[in-house]
CSV table of C-alpha atoms and ligand atoms in Angstrom, one decimal:
chain,number,residue,atom,x,y,z
K,22,MET,CA,10.4,-19.3,21.6
K,23,THR,CA,11.1,-15.9,23.3
K,24,THR,CA,10.7,-12.8,21.2
K,25,ILE,CA,13.5,-10.3,21.7
K,26,MET,CA,11.7,-7.0,21.2
K,27,ASP,CA,13.8,-4.7,18.9
K,28,GLY,CA,13.8,-1.0,19.7
K,29,LYS,CA,15.4,-0.2,16.4
K,30,ALA,CA,12.6,-1.8,14.5
K,31,VAL,CA,10.0,0.2,16.4
K,32,ALA,CA,12.1,3.4,15.8
K,33,ALA,CA,12.3,2.6,12.1
K,34,HIS,CA,8.5,2.2,11.9
K,35,LEU,CA,7.9,5.5,13.7
K,36,SER,CA,10.5,7.2,11.5
K,37,GLU,CA,8.5,6.3,8.3
K,38,GLY,CA,5.5,8.4,9.5
K,39,ILE,CA,7.8,11.2,10.6
K,40,ARG,CA,9.5,11.4,7.2
K,41,ASP,CA,6.1,11.7,5.5
K,42,ALA,CA,5.0,14.4,7.9
K,43,VAL,CA,8.2,16.4,7.4
K,44,GLU,CA,7.7,16.2,3.7
K,45,GLU,CA,4.1,17.3,4.0
K,46,SER,CA,5.0,20.2,6.3
K,47,ARG,CA,7.7,21.4,3.8
K,48,LYS,CA,5.0,21.5,1.1
K,49,HIS,CA,3.2,24.1,3.3
K,50,GLY,CA,6.4,26.0,3.7
K,51,ILE,CA,6.9,25.0,7.3
K,52,ARG,CA,10.2,23.8,8.7
K,53,PRO,CA,9.7,22.3,12.2
K,54,LYS,CA,12.5,23.3,14.5
K,55,VAL,CA,13.6,22.0,17.9
K,56,ALA,CA,15.5,23.9,20.6
K,57,PHE,CA,17.9,22.0,22.9
K,58,VAL,CA,18.4,23.8,26.2
K,59,ARG,CA,21.2,22.7,28.4
K,60,VAL,CA,22.8,24.3,31.5
K,61,GLY,CA,26.3,23.1,32.5
K,62,GLU,CA,28.4,20.2,31.1
K,63,LEU,CA,27.1,17.1,32.8
K,64,SER,CA,28.1,14.1,30.7
K,65,ASP,CA,24.7,12.3,30.9
K,66,ALA,CA,23.0,15.5,29.5
K,67,ILE,CA,25.6,15.9,26.8
K,68,SER,CA,25.4,12.4,25.6
K,69,TYR,CA,21.6,12.4,25.6
K,70,GLU,CA,21.6,15.7,23.7
K,71,ARG,CA,24.1,14.3,21.2
K,72,ALA,CA,22.0,11.2,20.5
K,73,ALA,CA,18.8,13.3,20.2
K,74,MET,CA,20.5,15.8,17.8
K,75,LYS,CA,21.7,12.9,15.6
K,76,ARG,CA,18.1,11.6,15.4
K,77,PHE,CA,16.6,15.0,14.6
K,78,GLU,CA,19.2,15.7,11.9
K,79,LYS,CA,18.8,12.2,10.4
K,80,LEU,CA,15.1,13.0,10.0
K,81,SER,CA,16.0,16.4,8.4
K,82,ILE,CA,14.7,18.5,11.2
K,83,ASP,CA,16.2,21.9,12.0
K,84,THR,CA,17.9,22.2,15.4
K,85,GLU,CA,19.2,25.0,17.5
K,86,GLN,CA,21.3,24.6,20.7
K,87,PHE,CA,21.2,26.9,23.7
K,88,HIS,CA,23.9,26.2,26.1
K,89,PHE,CA,24.4,28.1,29.4
K,90,PRO,CA,27.3,27.9,31.8
K,91,ALA,CA,26.6,26.0,35.1
K,92,ASP,CA,26.8,29.3,37.0
K,93,VAL,CA,24.3,31.2,34.9
K,94,SER,CA,22.1,33.2,37.3
K,95,ASN,CA,18.5,32.0,37.7
K,96,ARG,CA,17.2,35.4,36.5
K,97,ALA,CA,19.4,35.4,33.3
K,98,PHE,CA,18.4,31.8,32.5
K,99,LEU,CA,14.7,32.4,33.0
K,100,THR,CA,14.8,35.6,30.9
K,101,LYS,CA,16.5,33.7,28.0
K,102,PHE,CA,14.3,30.7,28.4
K,103,ARG,CA,11.2,32.9,28.1
K,104,GLU,CA,12.6,34.3,24.8
K,105,ILE,CA,13.2,30.7,23.4
K,106,ASN,CA,9.7,29.7,24.5
K,107,GLU,CA,8.1,32.7,22.8
K,108,ASP,CA,10.1,32.4,19.5
K,109,TYR,CA,7.6,31.5,16.8
K,110,ALA,CA,10.3,29.8,14.7
K,111,ILE,CA,10.8,27.2,17.5
K,112,ASN,CA,8.2,24.4,17.6
K,113,GLY,CA,9.5,22.2,20.3
K,114,ILE,CA,11.8,22.5,23.3
K,115,LEU,CA,14.0,19.8,24.9
K,116,LEU,CA,15.2,20.8,28.3
K,117,LEU,CA,18.2,18.7,29.2
K,118,GLN,CA,18.2,17.5,32.8
K,119,PRO,CA,19.2,17.9,35.5
K,120,LEU,CA,19.4,21.6,35.9
K,121,PRO,CA,21.8,23.0,38.6
K,122,GLU,CA,20.1,23.4,41.9
K,123,HIS,CA,20.0,27.2,41.9
K,124,ILE,CA,17.8,27.2,38.8
K,125,ASP,CA,14.1,27.2,39.7
K,126,MET,CA,13.1,24.1,37.8
K,127,LYS,CA,9.5,24.5,38.9
K,128,ARG,CA,9.3,28.0,37.4
K,129,VAL,CA,11.0,26.8,34.2
K,130,VAL,CA,8.4,24.1,33.7
K,131,GLU,CA,5.6,26.5,34.6
K,132,LEU,CA,6.9,28.9,31.9
K,133,MET,CA,7.2,26.3,29.2
K,134,ASN,CA,4.5,26.5,26.6
K,135,PRO,CA,2.7,23.0,26.8
K,136,ILE,CA,2.3,23.0,23.1
K,137,LYS,CA,6.1,23.1,22.7
K,138,ASP,CA,6.8,20.6,25.5
K,139,ILE,CA,8.0,17.6,23.4
K,140,ASP,CA,9.1,15.6,26.5
K,141,GLY,CA,5.7,16.0,28.3
K,142,MET,CA,7.1,17.5,31.5
K,143,THR,CA,4.7,20.4,32.1
K,144,PRO,CA,1.8,20.0,34.6
K,145,PHE,CA,-0.6,20.6,31.7
K,146,ASN,CA,0.6,17.7,29.7
K,147,LEU,CA,0.9,15.4,32.7
K,148,GLY,CA,-2.7,16.3,33.5
K,149,GLN,CA,-3.7,15.4,30.0
K,150,VAL,CA,-2.2,12.0,30.6
K,151,LEU,CA,-4.1,11.7,33.8
K,152,THR,CA,-7.4,12.5,32.2
K,153,ASP,CA,-6.5,10.6,29.0
K,154,GLU,CA,-7.0,13.5,26.5
K,155,SER,CA,-6.2,12.7,22.9
K,156,ASN,CA,-4.2,15.8,22.0
K,157,ARG,CA,-1.3,15.6,24.3
K,158,LEU,CA,2.5,15.5,24.5
K,159,GLU,CA,3.5,12.6,26.7
K,160,PRO,CA,6.8,12.1,28.5
K,161,CYS,CA,8.9,10.3,25.8
K,162,THR,CA,10.2,7.3,27.7
K,163,PRO,CA,6.9,6.0,28.9
K,164,ALA,CA,5.5,6.8,25.4
K,165,GLY,CA,8.4,4.7,24.0
K,166,VAL,CA,7.3,1.8,26.2
K,167,MET,CA,3.8,2.0,24.9
K,168,GLU,CA,5.0,2.2,21.3
K,169,MET,CA,7.1,-1.0,21.9
K,170,LEU,CA,4.1,-2.9,23.4
K,171,ASP,CA,1.8,-1.8,20.6
K,172,PHE,CA,4.4,-2.7,17.9
K,173,TYR,CA,4.5,-6.3,19.3
K,174,ASP,CA,0.7,-6.4,19.7
K,175,ILE,CA,0.8,-6.9,23.4
K,176,ASN,CA,-2.7,-6.7,24.6
K,177,LEU,CA,-3.1,-4.6,27.8
K,178,GLU,CA,-6.8,-4.8,28.5
K,179,GLY,CA,-7.4,-6.8,31.7
K,180,LYS,CA,-3.7,-7.7,32.0
K,181,HIS,CA,-1.9,-7.3,35.3
K,182,VAL,CA,1.1,-5.1,34.8
K,183,THR,CA,3.8,-4.5,37.5
K,184,VAL,CA,5.8,-1.3,37.0
K,185,VAL,CA,9.0,-1.3,39.1
K,186,GLY,CA,9.9,2.4,39.7
K,187,ALA,CA,7.6,5.3,40.4
K,188,SER,CA,9.5,8.5,39.3
K,189,ALA,CA,7.7,11.4,37.7
K,190,VAL,CA,9.5,10.9,34.4
K,191,VAL,CA,9.0,7.2,33.9
K,192,GLY,CA,7.1,5.0,36.5
K,193,LYS,CA,4.2,7.3,37.5
K,194,PRO,CA,3.2,8.5,34.0
K,195,LEU,CA,3.7,5.0,32.6
K,196,SER,CA,1.4,3.6,35.2
K,197,LEU,CA,-1.3,6.1,34.2
K,198,MET,CA,-0.9,5.4,30.5
K,199,LEU,CA,-1.3,1.6,31.2
K,200,MET,CA,-4.4,2.3,33.3
K,201,ASN,CA,-5.8,4.4,30.4
K,202,ARG,CA,-5.6,1.2,28.4
K,203,ASN,CA,-7.5,-0.8,31.0
K,204,ALA,CA,-4.6,-2.7,32.5
K,205,THR,CA,-4.6,-3.5,36.2
K,206,VAL,CA,-1.4,-1.8,37.4
K,207,THR,CA,0.8,-2.4,40.5
K,208,THR,CA,3.4,0.4,40.8
K,209,CYS,CA,6.4,-0.5,43.1
K,210,ASN,CA,9.0,1.7,44.6
K,211,VAL,CA,12.1,1.1,46.8
K,212,TYR,CA,9.9,0.6,49.9
K,213,THR,CA,7.6,-1.9,48.3
K,214,ASP,CA,7.5,-5.3,50.1
K,215,ASP,CA,7.5,-8.6,48.4
K,216,LEU,CA,8.7,-7.3,45.0
K,217,ILE,CA,9.2,-10.9,43.9
K,218,GLY,CA,5.5,-11.8,44.6
K,219,ARG,CA,4.2,-8.6,42.9
K,220,CYS,CA,6.3,-9.2,39.8
K,221,ARG,CA,5.5,-13.0,39.7
K,222,ALA,CA,1.8,-12.2,39.7
K,223,ALA,CA,2.2,-10.0,36.6
K,224,ASP,CA,1.5,-10.7,32.9
K,225,ILE,CA,3.8,-7.8,32.1
K,226,ILE,CA,6.7,-6.5,34.1
K,227,ILE,CA,8.2,-3.1,33.3
K,228,SER,CA,11.3,-2.2,35.3
K,229,ALA,CA,12.5,1.4,35.5
K,230,ALA,CA,14.4,1.4,38.8
K,231,GLY,CA,18.0,1.9,37.8
K,232,VAL,CA,19.3,-1.2,39.7
K,233,ILE,CA,21.5,-3.8,38.0
K,234,ASN,CA,20.0,-7.3,38.1
K,235,LEU,CA,17.0,-6.2,40.2
K,236,ILE,CA,14.7,-8.6,38.2
K,237,GLY,CA,15.8,-12.2,38.0
K,238,PRO,CA,14.1,-15.4,37.0
K,239,GLU,CA,12.4,-15.7,40.4
K,240,HIS,CA,10.4,-12.5,39.6
K,241,VAL,CA,9.0,-13.7,36.3
K,242,LYS,CA,6.2,-16.1,35.7
K,243,GLU,CA,6.4,-18.4,32.7
K,244,GLY,CA,5.4,-16.6,29.5
K,245,ALA,CA,5.4,-13.1,31.0
K,246,VAL,CA,6.4,-10.0,28.9
K,247,VAL,CA,9.5,-8.2,30.4
K,248,VAL,CA,10.3,-4.6,29.5
K,249,ASP,CA,13.6,-3.2,30.8
K,250,VAL,CA,13.8,0.6,30.9
K,251,GLY,CA,16.8,0.7,33.2
K,252,ILE,CA,20.1,2.1,31.9
K,253,ASN,CA,23.0,1.2,34.2
K,254,PHE,CA,26.7,0.6,33.7
K,255,ASN,CA,28.3,-2.4,35.3
K,256,ASP,CA,31.9,-2.7,36.7
K,257,ALA,CA,33.3,-3.4,33.3
K,258,GLY,CA,31.7,-0.2,32.0
K,259,ARG,CA,29.1,-2.0,29.9
K,260,MET,CA,25.6,-0.7,29.6
K,261,VAL,CA,23.0,-3.0,31.2
K,262,GLY,CA,19.4,-2.7,32.3
K,263,ASP,CA,17.6,-3.7,35.5
K,264,VAL,CA,16.8,-7.2,34.3
K,265,ASP,CA,19.2,-10.2,34.4
K,266,PHE,CA,18.6,-10.7,30.7
K,267,ASP,CA,20.3,-14.1,30.2
K,268,ALA,CA,18.7,-15.6,33.3
K,269,VAL,CA,15.2,-14.3,32.5
K,270,LYS,CA,15.1,-14.7,28.7
K,271,ASP,CA,13.9,-18.3,28.5
K,272,LYS,CA,11.0,-17.7,30.9
K,273,ALA,CA,9.6,-14.7,29.1
K,274,SER,CA,7.4,-14.7,26.0
K,275,HIS,CA,8.8,-11.3,25.0
K,276,ILE,CA,11.8,-9.4,26.5
K,277,THR,CA,13.6,-6.1,25.6
K,278,PRO,CA,17.4,-6.0,25.6
K,279,VAL,CA,19.6,-3.2,26.9
K,280,PRO,CA,21.0,-1.7,24.8
K,281,GLY,CA,18.7,-1.9,21.8
K,282,GLY,CA,15.4,-1.9,23.6
K,283,ILE,CA,13.5,1.1,25.0
K,284,GLY,CA,16.6,3.4,24.8
K,285,ALA,CA,16.6,3.0,21.0
K,286,ILE,CA,13.1,4.4,20.7
K,287,THR,CA,13.0,7.5,23.0
K,288,THR,CA,14.8,9.9,20.7
K,289,THR,CA,12.6,9.0,17.8
K,290,VAL,CA,9.5,9.6,20.1
K,291,LEU,CA,10.9,13.0,20.7
K,292,VAL,CA,10.9,13.8,17.0
K,293,TYR,CA,7.4,12.3,16.7
K,294,HIS,CA,6.3,14.7,19.5
K,295,LEU,CA,7.9,17.6,17.6
K,296,MET,CA,5.8,16.8,14.6
K,297,LEU,CA,2.7,16.5,16.9
K,298,ALA,CA,3.6,19.9,18.5
K,299,THR,CA,4.0,21.5,15.1
K,300,ASP,CA,0.6,20.1,14.1
K,301,TYR,CA,-1.0,21.5,17.2
K,302,GLN,CA,0.6,24.9,16.5
K,303,LYS,CA,-0.5,25.0,12.9
K,304,GLU,CA,-3.9,23.4,13.0
K,305,PRO,CA,-6.1,23.0,11.0
K,306,VAL,CA,-3.3,21.7,8.7
K,307,LEU,CA,-2.2,18.2,10.0
K,308,PHE,CA,1.1,16.7,8.8
K,309,LEU,CA,1.0,13.4,10.7
K,310,GLU,CA,-1.3,10.6,9.7
K,311,ARG,CA,-3.4,9.9,12.8
X,17,NAD,P1,14.7,7.6,39.6
X,17,NAD,O1,15.9,7.3,40.4
X,17,NAD,O2,14.1,8.9,39.5
X,17,NAD,O3,13.5,6.6,40.1
X,17,NAD,C1,13.8,5.3,40.4
X,17,NAD,C2,12.5,4.6,40.9
X,17,NAD,O4,12.8,3.2,41.2
X,17,NAD,C3,12.0,5.2,42.3
X,17,NAD,O5,10.6,5.3,42.3
X,17,NAD,C4,12.5,4.2,43.3
X,17,NAD,O6,11.7,4.1,44.5
X,17,NAD,C5,12.4,2.9,42.5
X,17,NAD,N1,13.4,1.9,43.0
X,17,NAD,C6,14.7,2.0,43.1
X,17,NAD,N2,15.2,0.8,43.7
X,17,NAD,C7,14.2,0.0,43.7
X,17,NAD,C8,14.1,-1.3,44.2
X,17,NAD,N3,15.1,-2.0,44.7
X,17,NAD,N4,12.8,-1.9,44.2
X,17,NAD,C9,11.7,-1.3,43.8
X,17,NAD,N5,11.8,0.0,43.3
X,17,NAD,C10,13.0,0.6,43.3
X,17,NAD,O7,15.0,7.0,38.1
X,17,NAD,P2,14.3,7.3,36.7
X,17,NAD,O8,14.7,8.7,36.2
X,17,NAD,O9,12.8,7.0,36.8
X,17,NAD,O10,15.0,6.2,35.8
X,17,NAD,C11,14.9,4.8,36.1
X,17,NAD,C12,15.8,4.1,35.2
X,17,NAD,O11,15.4,4.2,33.9
X,17,NAD,C13,17.3,4.5,35.3
X,17,NAD,O12,18.1,3.4,35.1
X,17,NAD,C14,17.4,5.4,34.1
X,17,NAD,O13,18.7,5.5,33.6
X,17,NAD,C15,16.5,4.7,33.1
X,17,NAD,N6,15.9,5.6,32.1
X,17,NAD,C16,15.9,5.1,30.8
X,17,NAD,C17,15.4,5.9,29.8
X,17,NAD,C18,15.4,5.3,28.4
X,17,NAD,O14,15.3,6.0,27.4
X,17,NAD,N7,15.6,4.0,28.3
X,17,NAD,C19,14.9,7.2,30.0
X,17,NAD,C20,14.8,7.6,31.3
X,17,NAD,C21,15.3,6.8,32.4
């Protein structure tokens, strides 16, 4: 019987620890607060911000939104961003992407205080993933994948994992996080040859390519675990992943749906990271059970 891995169950489990941590922090007179920073009105950024806001508010976390017009100058934006970054009342920053091309993204990320970087985008936090340091803030989507695998007790040690997609936000950091857990990892990109063979050799396939029906039954060996990070919209406007779910489902031992899989976890991971960030800023008082 195939297990359909449920992102909402994973998020609910994470939320329990977050609620306790929020309560504990209040006892110490601390109210964790997140800043949402968005430039322009791109619909993807707006809908992600809305979903994340809802999640933070549901877990009783204070939020503040900083919205800038798409034509804000680079200098004005960097000046304001520095202020947000230095504000002691703000414990975490979520920078909505993409930023308009004229904004110096590299500079913004260099400026961001790594201890407030709840989506793990700064070179410092990515370096911490590389060297497998324990006190780090990871990019939240790969962190959500790891939460999903752990929740369903999927052993990684010695397993062959094929990651389809090699972006800096998902595929690359995820590959490192899997290597840190002693998996043998093959990371594929759009130029990779024999994708079918590389996937069929895997005990676990994780697809983060953004291509509808990229992974079919011919990619999946009997009993493999299949995780679908992709978020795409088909011709009928329905949200679908990279995996042909109906065709693959019966071959896999575990599979994530879209929607309701990884996407259901990522905003909760962001809140979890805010609590971690608050801990790092207020140590030696720790609010999260670790
Ligand atoms: P990206 O476009 O930056 O990177 C895509 C990667 O996939 C690239 O490395 C590319 O080479 C590779 N790729 C593309 N076509 C391929 C093919 N045919 N064969 C093998 N590799 C191929 O995208 P991204 O930002 O990494 O996002 C990937 C997907 O994950 C998108 O669908 C995105 O919407 C989704 N996503 C989901 C969440 C979530 O919370 N579930 C978060 C972030 C991104």
